[in-house]
Every structure is written in structure tokens, then in C-alpha cells.
Short mmCIF file of C-alpha atoms and ligand atoms in Angstrom, two decimals:
data_model
loop_
_atom_site.label_atom_id
_atom_site.label_comp_id
_atom_site.label_asym_id
_atom_site.label_seq_id
_atom_site.Cartn_x
_atom_site.Cartn_y
_atom_site.Cartn_z
CA MET Z 1 -0.02 -0.14 0.00
CA ARG Z 2 1.30 3.54 -0.59
CA ARG Z 3 2.40 5.24 2.48
CA GLY Z 4 0.55 8.44 3.39
CA LYS Z 5 2.02 12.03 3.16
CA THR Z 6 2.61 14.57 5.90
CA PHE Z 7 0.92 17.91 5.84
CA ILE Z 8 2.31 20.18 8.29
CA ILE Z 9 0.11 23.58 9.24
CA CYS Z 10 1.98 26.12 10.76
CA GLY Z 11 0.91 29.88 11.31
CA PRO Z 12 0.34 32.29 14.15
CA SER Z 13 -1.55 31.36 17.30
CA GLY Z 14 -4.79 32.47 17.21
CA VAL Z 15 -5.06 32.40 12.97
CA GLY Z 16 -7.68 29.30 13.01
CA LYS Z 17 -5.17 26.61 12.49
CA GLY Z 18 -7.70 24.25 14.92
CA THR Z 19 -10.47 25.72 13.47
CA VAL Z 20 -9.93 24.93 9.30
CA VAL Z 21 -8.24 21.83 10.53
CA ALA Z 22 -11.11 20.32 12.48
CA ARG Z 23 -13.31 21.37 9.54
CA LEU Z 24 -11.18 19.47 7.26
CA LEU Z 25 -11.04 16.25 9.44
CA ALA Z 26 -14.76 16.36 9.47
CA SER Z 27 -15.14 15.76 5.71
CA TYR Z 28 -11.90 13.56 5.26
CA PRO Z 29 -12.29 10.67 7.99
CA LYS Z 30 -9.48 9.26 6.71
CA LEU Z 31 -7.26 11.95 7.78
CA TYR Z 32 -5.35 11.34 10.49
CA PHE Z 33 -4.83 14.08 13.26
CA SER Z 34 -1.33 13.93 15.11
CA VAL Z 35 -2.32 14.85 18.54
CA SER Z 36 0.57 16.41 20.16
CA ALA Z 37 2.04 16.08 23.77
CA THR Z 38 2.17 19.62 25.81
CA THR Z 39 3.03 20.91 29.00
CA ARG Z 40 0.15 23.54 28.53
CA PRO Z 41 -2.76 23.31 30.93
CA PRO Z 42 -5.93 22.04 29.08
CA ARG Z 43 -8.42 24.89 27.96
CA PRO Z 44 -11.99 24.34 29.27
CA GLY Z 45 -13.62 21.83 26.89
CA GLU Z 46 -9.91 20.12 25.51
CA VAL Z 47 -9.93 16.56 26.04
CA ASP Z 48 -6.85 14.44 26.69
CA GLY Z 49 -5.70 12.35 24.35
CA LYS Z 50 -8.33 14.09 21.58
CA HIS Z 51 -6.67 17.66 21.60
CA TYR Z 52 -3.46 17.10 23.23
CA HIS Z 53 -1.66 14.45 25.30
CA PHE Z 54 -1.48 16.82 28.55
CA LEU Z 55 1.81 15.84 30.48
CA SER Z 56 3.77 16.88 33.13
CA ARG Z 57 7.28 18.62 32.54
CA GLU Z 58 8.82 15.18 34.12
CA GLN Z 59 6.53 13.26 31.79
CA PHE Z 60 7.47 15.35 28.71
CA GLN Z 61 11.30 15.14 29.60
CA ARG Z 62 10.73 11.10 29.88
CA TRP Z 63 8.94 11.06 26.36
CA ILE Z 64 12.37 13.09 25.20
CA ASP Z 65 14.43 10.41 26.87
CA GLU Z 66 12.42 7.67 25.11
CA ASP Z 67 13.10 9.53 21.80
CA ALA Z 68 9.64 9.36 21.36
CA PHE Z 69 8.83 12.50 19.35
CA LEU Z 70 9.20 13.19 15.79
CA GLU Z 71 9.77 16.99 17.00
CA HIS Z 72 9.50 19.02 19.96
CA ALA Z 73 9.90 22.69 20.79
CA GLU Z 74 9.07 24.97 23.35
CA PHE Z 75 6.33 27.90 22.78
CA VAL Z 76 5.64 30.90 24.72
CA GLY Z 77 6.29 29.26 28.35
CA ASN Z 78 5.35 25.48 27.11
CA LEU Z 79 6.52 22.70 25.55
CA TYR Z 80 5.20 21.00 22.54
CA GLY Z 81 5.77 17.70 20.50
CA THR Z 82 4.90 15.31 17.92
CA PRO Z 83 4.85 11.38 19.22
CA LYS Z 84 6.40 9.77 16.44
CA LEU Z 85 4.81 6.34 16.89
CA TYR Z 86 1.35 7.17 16.09
CA VAL Z 87 2.47 9.29 12.84
CA ASP Z 88 4.23 6.28 11.56
CA LYS Z 89 1.58 3.94 12.08
CA ALA Z 90 -1.23 6.26 10.08
CA MET Z 91 1.26 6.74 7.09
CA ASP Z 92 1.85 2.81 6.92
CA GLN Z 93 -1.83 2.51 6.65
CA GLY Z 94 -1.97 5.06 3.80
CA ARG Z 95 -3.36 7.52 5.58
CA ASP Z 96 -2.15 11.48 5.34
CA VAL Z 97 -1.30 12.87 8.33
CA ILE Z 98 -1.75 16.41 9.35
CA LEU Z 99 0.44 18.37 11.86
CA ASP Z 100 -0.40 21.56 13.48
CA ILE Z 101 2.96 22.79 14.83
CA GLU Z 102 4.77 25.89 15.51
CA ILE Z 103 7.69 27.00 13.19
CA GLN Z 104 10.77 25.41 15.10
CA GLY Z 105 9.23 21.84 15.08
CA ALA Z 106 8.11 22.55 11.63
CA GLU Z 107 12.06 23.17 10.62
CA GLN Z 108 12.69 20.04 12.74
CA VAL Z 109 10.20 18.18 10.36
CA HIS Z 110 11.13 19.52 7.53
CA ARG Z 111 15.14 18.45 7.97
CA ARG Z 112 14.12 14.96 8.90
CA ARG Z 113 11.33 14.37 6.41
CA PRO Z 114 11.67 16.94 3.63
CA GLU Z 115 9.01 15.21 1.60
CA ALA Z 116 6.61 16.69 4.26
CA ILE Z 117 4.32 19.41 2.60
CA ARG Z 118 4.64 22.73 4.43
CA ILE Z 119 1.57 25.04 4.62
CA TYR Z 120 1.39 28.34 6.12
CA VAL Z 121 -1.73 29.66 7.60
CA ALA Z 122 -1.88 33.87 7.53
CA PRO Z 123 -4.44 36.01 9.04
CA PRO Z 124 -6.02 38.88 6.51
CA SER Z 125 -4.58 41.44 8.83
CA TRP Z 126 -2.58 41.64 12.25
CA ALA Z 127 -5.38 43.52 13.57
CA GLU Z 128 -7.78 40.69 12.67
CA LEU Z 129 -5.33 38.08 14.62
CA GLU Z 130 -5.57 39.99 17.62
CA ARG Z 131 -9.09 40.24 17.79
CA ARG Z 132 -9.44 36.44 17.18
CA LEU Z 133 -6.75 35.99 19.72
CA ILE Z 134 -8.05 37.68 22.39
CA GLY Z 135 -11.90 36.77 21.33
CA ARG Z 136 -10.72 33.38 22.07
CA GLY Z 137 -10.36 34.17 25.59
CA THR Z 138 -8.17 31.59 26.48
CA GLU Z 139 -4.69 33.32 27.50
CA ASP Z 140 -4.38 36.42 29.59
CA MET Z 141 -3.13 39.67 27.76
CA GLU Z 142 0.37 38.98 28.43
CA LYS Z 143 0.32 35.74 27.19
CA VAL Z 144 -1.86 37.45 23.97
CA ARG Z 145 0.74 39.94 23.47
CA ARG Z 146 3.60 37.43 23.42
CA ARG Z 147 1.97 35.21 20.80
CA LEU Z 148 1.30 37.83 18.67
CA GLU Z 149 4.89 39.18 18.67
CA ARG Z 150 5.92 35.77 18.32
CA GLY Z 151 3.78 35.41 14.75
CA LYS Z 152 5.07 38.55 13.60
CA GLU Z 153 8.69 37.76 14.12
CA GLU Z 154 7.88 34.20 12.54
CA PHE Z 155 6.28 35.77 9.07
CA ALA Z 156 9.39 36.07 7.25
CA VAL Z 157 9.93 32.45 7.37
CA ALA Z 158 6.38 31.72 5.39
CA ARG Z 159 8.04 32.45 2.22
CA ASP Z 160 9.85 29.01 2.55
CA PHE Z 161 6.84 26.93 2.68
CA ASP Z 162 5.18 25.13 -0.19
CA TYR Z 163 1.61 26.84 0.36
CA PHE Z 164 0.53 30.03 1.77
CA VAL Z 165 -3.15 29.64 3.19
CA ILE Z 166 -5.21 33.10 3.97
CA ASN Z 167 -7.77 32.38 6.40
CA ASP Z 168 -10.06 35.24 5.50
CA THR Z 169 -13.06 32.62 5.80
CA VAL Z 170 -13.00 29.56 6.97
CA ASP Z 171 -14.86 28.08 3.98
CA ARG Z 172 -12.31 29.58 1.85
CA ALA Z 173 -9.32 28.54 3.55
CA VAL Z 174 -10.92 24.96 3.94
CA GLU Z 175 -11.64 24.90 0.12
CA GLU Z 176 -7.62 25.75 -0.34
CA LEU Z 177 -6.61 22.99 2.06
CA ARG Z 178 -8.66 20.64 0.30
CA ALA Z 179 -7.20 21.74 -3.26
CA ILE Z 180 -3.61 21.39 -1.73
CA LEU Z 181 -4.18 17.98 -0.51
CA LEU Z 182 -5.85 16.88 -3.94
CA ALA Z 183 -2.84 18.42 -6.00
CA GLU Z 184 -0.24 16.72 -3.64
CA HIS Z 185 -2.12 13.40 -4.70
CA CYS Z 186 -1.65 14.10 -8.33
CA ARG Z 187 2.13 14.28 -8.14
CA PRO Z 188 3.68 12.25 -11.12
CA ASP Z 189 5.76 9.84 -8.59
CA GLU Z 190 2.44 8.99 -6.97
CA ARG Z 191 0.21 8.71 -10.22
CA ILE Z 192 2.71 6.71 -12.41
CA THR Z 193 2.42 3.87 -10.35
CA GLN Z 194 -1.31 3.75 -10.62
CA ILE Z 195 -1.01 2.65 -14.65
CA HIS Z 196 -0.60 -0.82 -15.33
P1 ADP D 201 -5.17 28.50 16.03
O1 ADP D 201 -5.63 26.99 16.63
O2 ADP D 201 -4.31 29.21 15.14
O3 ADP D 201 -4.52 28.98 17.78
P2 ADP D 201 -8.13 28.74 16.45
O4 ADP D 201 -8.62 27.86 15.55
O5 ADP D 201 -8.34 28.73 17.97
O6 ADP D 201 -6.76 29.22 16.21
O7 ADP D 201 -9.09 30.26 16.32
C1 ADP D 201 -8.64 31.27 17.24
C2 ADP D 201 -10.08 32.57 17.23
O8 ADP D 201 -10.21 32.56 15.86
C3 ADP D 201 -11.09 31.28 17.63
O9 ADP D 201 -12.15 31.78 18.44
C4 ADP D 201 -12.07 30.81 16.20
O10 ADP D 201 -13.11 30.67 16.40
C5 ADP D 201 -11.70 32.13 15.51
N1 ADP D 201 -11.65 31.86 14.07
C6 ADP D 201 -11.06 30.98 13.39
N2 ADP D 201 -11.23 31.24 11.97
C7 ADP D 201 -11.94 32.38 11.88
C8 ADP D 201 -12.31 32.97 10.75
N3 ADP D 201 -11.76 32.40 9.37
N4 ADP D 201 -13.14 34.06 11.03
C9 ADP D 201 -13.17 34.45 12.10
N5 ADP D 201 -12.82 33.87 13.08
C10 ADP D 201 -12.01 32.86 13.15
P1 5GP D 202 -1.68 26.26 21.75
O1 5GP D 202 -1.35 26.38 23.14
O2 5GP D 202 -2.27 27.54 20.89
O3 5GP D 202 -2.78 24.93 21.47
O4 5GP D 202 -0.82 25.94 20.62
C1 5GP D 202 0.51 27.06 20.70
C2 5GP D 202 1.36 26.55 19.47
O5 5GP D 202 1.88 24.98 19.52
C3 5GP D 202 0.89 26.64 17.82
O6 5GP D 202 1.19 27.11 17.06
C4 5GP D 202 0.54 25.15 17.64
O7 5GP D 202 0.66 24.89 16.37
C5 5GP D 202 1.77 24.61 18.29
N1 5GP D 202 1.94 23.26 18.64
C6 5GP D 202 0.65 22.35 18.69
N2 5GP D 202 1.46 20.94 19.24
C7 5GP D 202 2.95 21.19 18.75
C8 5GP D 202 3.75 20.12 18.66
O8 5GP D 202 3.44 18.84 18.49
N3 5GP D 202 5.00 20.61 18.40
C9 5GP D 202 5.34 21.79 17.94
N4 5GP D 202 6.66 22.24 17.76
N5 5GP D 202 4.48 22.71 18.26
C10 5GP D 202 3.00 22.22 18.31
#
């Protein structure tokens, strides 16, 4: 069976990555969402094992020591990492994998797995990003400020990505993500093997 492909979704905090990825998953049950581990406390409504594996710093360090992560990084005071095992299992089953991760993690995955497809999700404006992040109401103003700062600092690397999606409306962003997934499965190296 053909291995699945890895799609990395990156973009500033509050741009709507979680929102558009959730919509994408709802329409592609075969897609596998990589559930990350984090030391960040759960937000109201977040479920352990579904949105994240919520770990203590000690547990997280143990996973690092056991080489359980495909990548891991610190983001605004908390650790985040992608468990390797489930990603590989899903790909072996022919499923495409979605990683919603920040920039340092994306760079690590890119170095280790250059074939992974990198998609940057941008806001229509920085003012709108701030509205969304404040509107979500999950961080205090100091954390909001640090997350916004980080998003602006990292914006320059978006040029190196394979795709650039502007999350203006959710419908449009999801449509563009679907188009990217579809296009990536129309590459000759994949298609040519289907001709007998
Ligand atoms: P991220 O996962 O990138 O941090 P979220 O998916 O949590 O972002 O979205 C941040 C906030 O913005 C949420 O309150 C979400 O409902 C809202 N949001 C997401 N996409 C849009 C959009 N296209 N237009 C308006 N609000 C949006
Ligand atoms: P949040 O705390 O808002 O859920 O996530 C903060 C940032 O961490 C987001 O940019 C998100 O994409 C990123 N993130 C989530 N999981 C991972 C992960 O496994 N690895 C890395 N490097 N970043 C992650």
C-alpha cells in the first residue's frame, strides 16, 4: 500500500489553524490528526488524548529521553511535541497525516522528512489576528501579547513554505486546504504507479 503524506500546518497563534483543521477532518475521515503532547494546561473543553496529551514537565522529559518525539519545541512558556509512533503507523496504513505545529517544530520535521508538505496559514491582517486571539479568551493579555509578537517575528519564514493559505473565511481556507491535499496526490511519482 502507498504510504500516506505528511502535511504540516503552521501559522501564528489564533489564526484559526485548529478551526480549519477540525473542519477538514470532518470531511476527510481518512485523514489522521497527530495529537501532540504538551505541558500547557488544558483549556475548557479540551479533552486529553483528543486535543493534546497533557503531560507534566517530568513526563514530557521522559518522552524526550525515550526518543518518542518526531520533533519538539518550546512555545511561549510551554513544551509541545509530536509523538512519532502514531504518525508512522497512520502513514503505513496509507493515511495522510496533519501536524498542527509551530515553526521550530516544522523546521525539525522538514530537516528529517523533507518530503513533508508545509502549509502556512496567515491572517487577513494583524489587527484581525489580535481580535481572534483576544476573542478566543483562552490566554491572559501578557500571553496574548507574546503570542502575537512571536507570530509577527516568524512571518518572514512563510516564504519558504510550499503553500500559503489566508484564513479570511473558514470556508475559503478549508477549500484551499482541500485543493492542496488533492493536488499533492496528483504528483507524477504517485500517479505513475497507478498505471498498468
Ligand atoms: P489557532 O489554532 O490557530 O490558535 P483557533 O482555531 O483557536 O486558532 O482560532 C482562534 C479564534 O479565531 C477562535 O475563536 C476561532 O473561532 C476564530 N476563528 C478561526 N477562524 C476564523 C475565521 N476565518 N474568521 C473569524 N474567526 C475565526
Ligand atoms: P496552543 O497552545 O495554542 O494549542 O498551541 C500553541 C502553538 O503550539 C501553536 O502554534 C501550535 O501549532 C503549536 N503546537 C501544537 N502542537 C505542537 C507540537 O507537537 N509541536 C510543536 N513544535 N508545536 C506544536
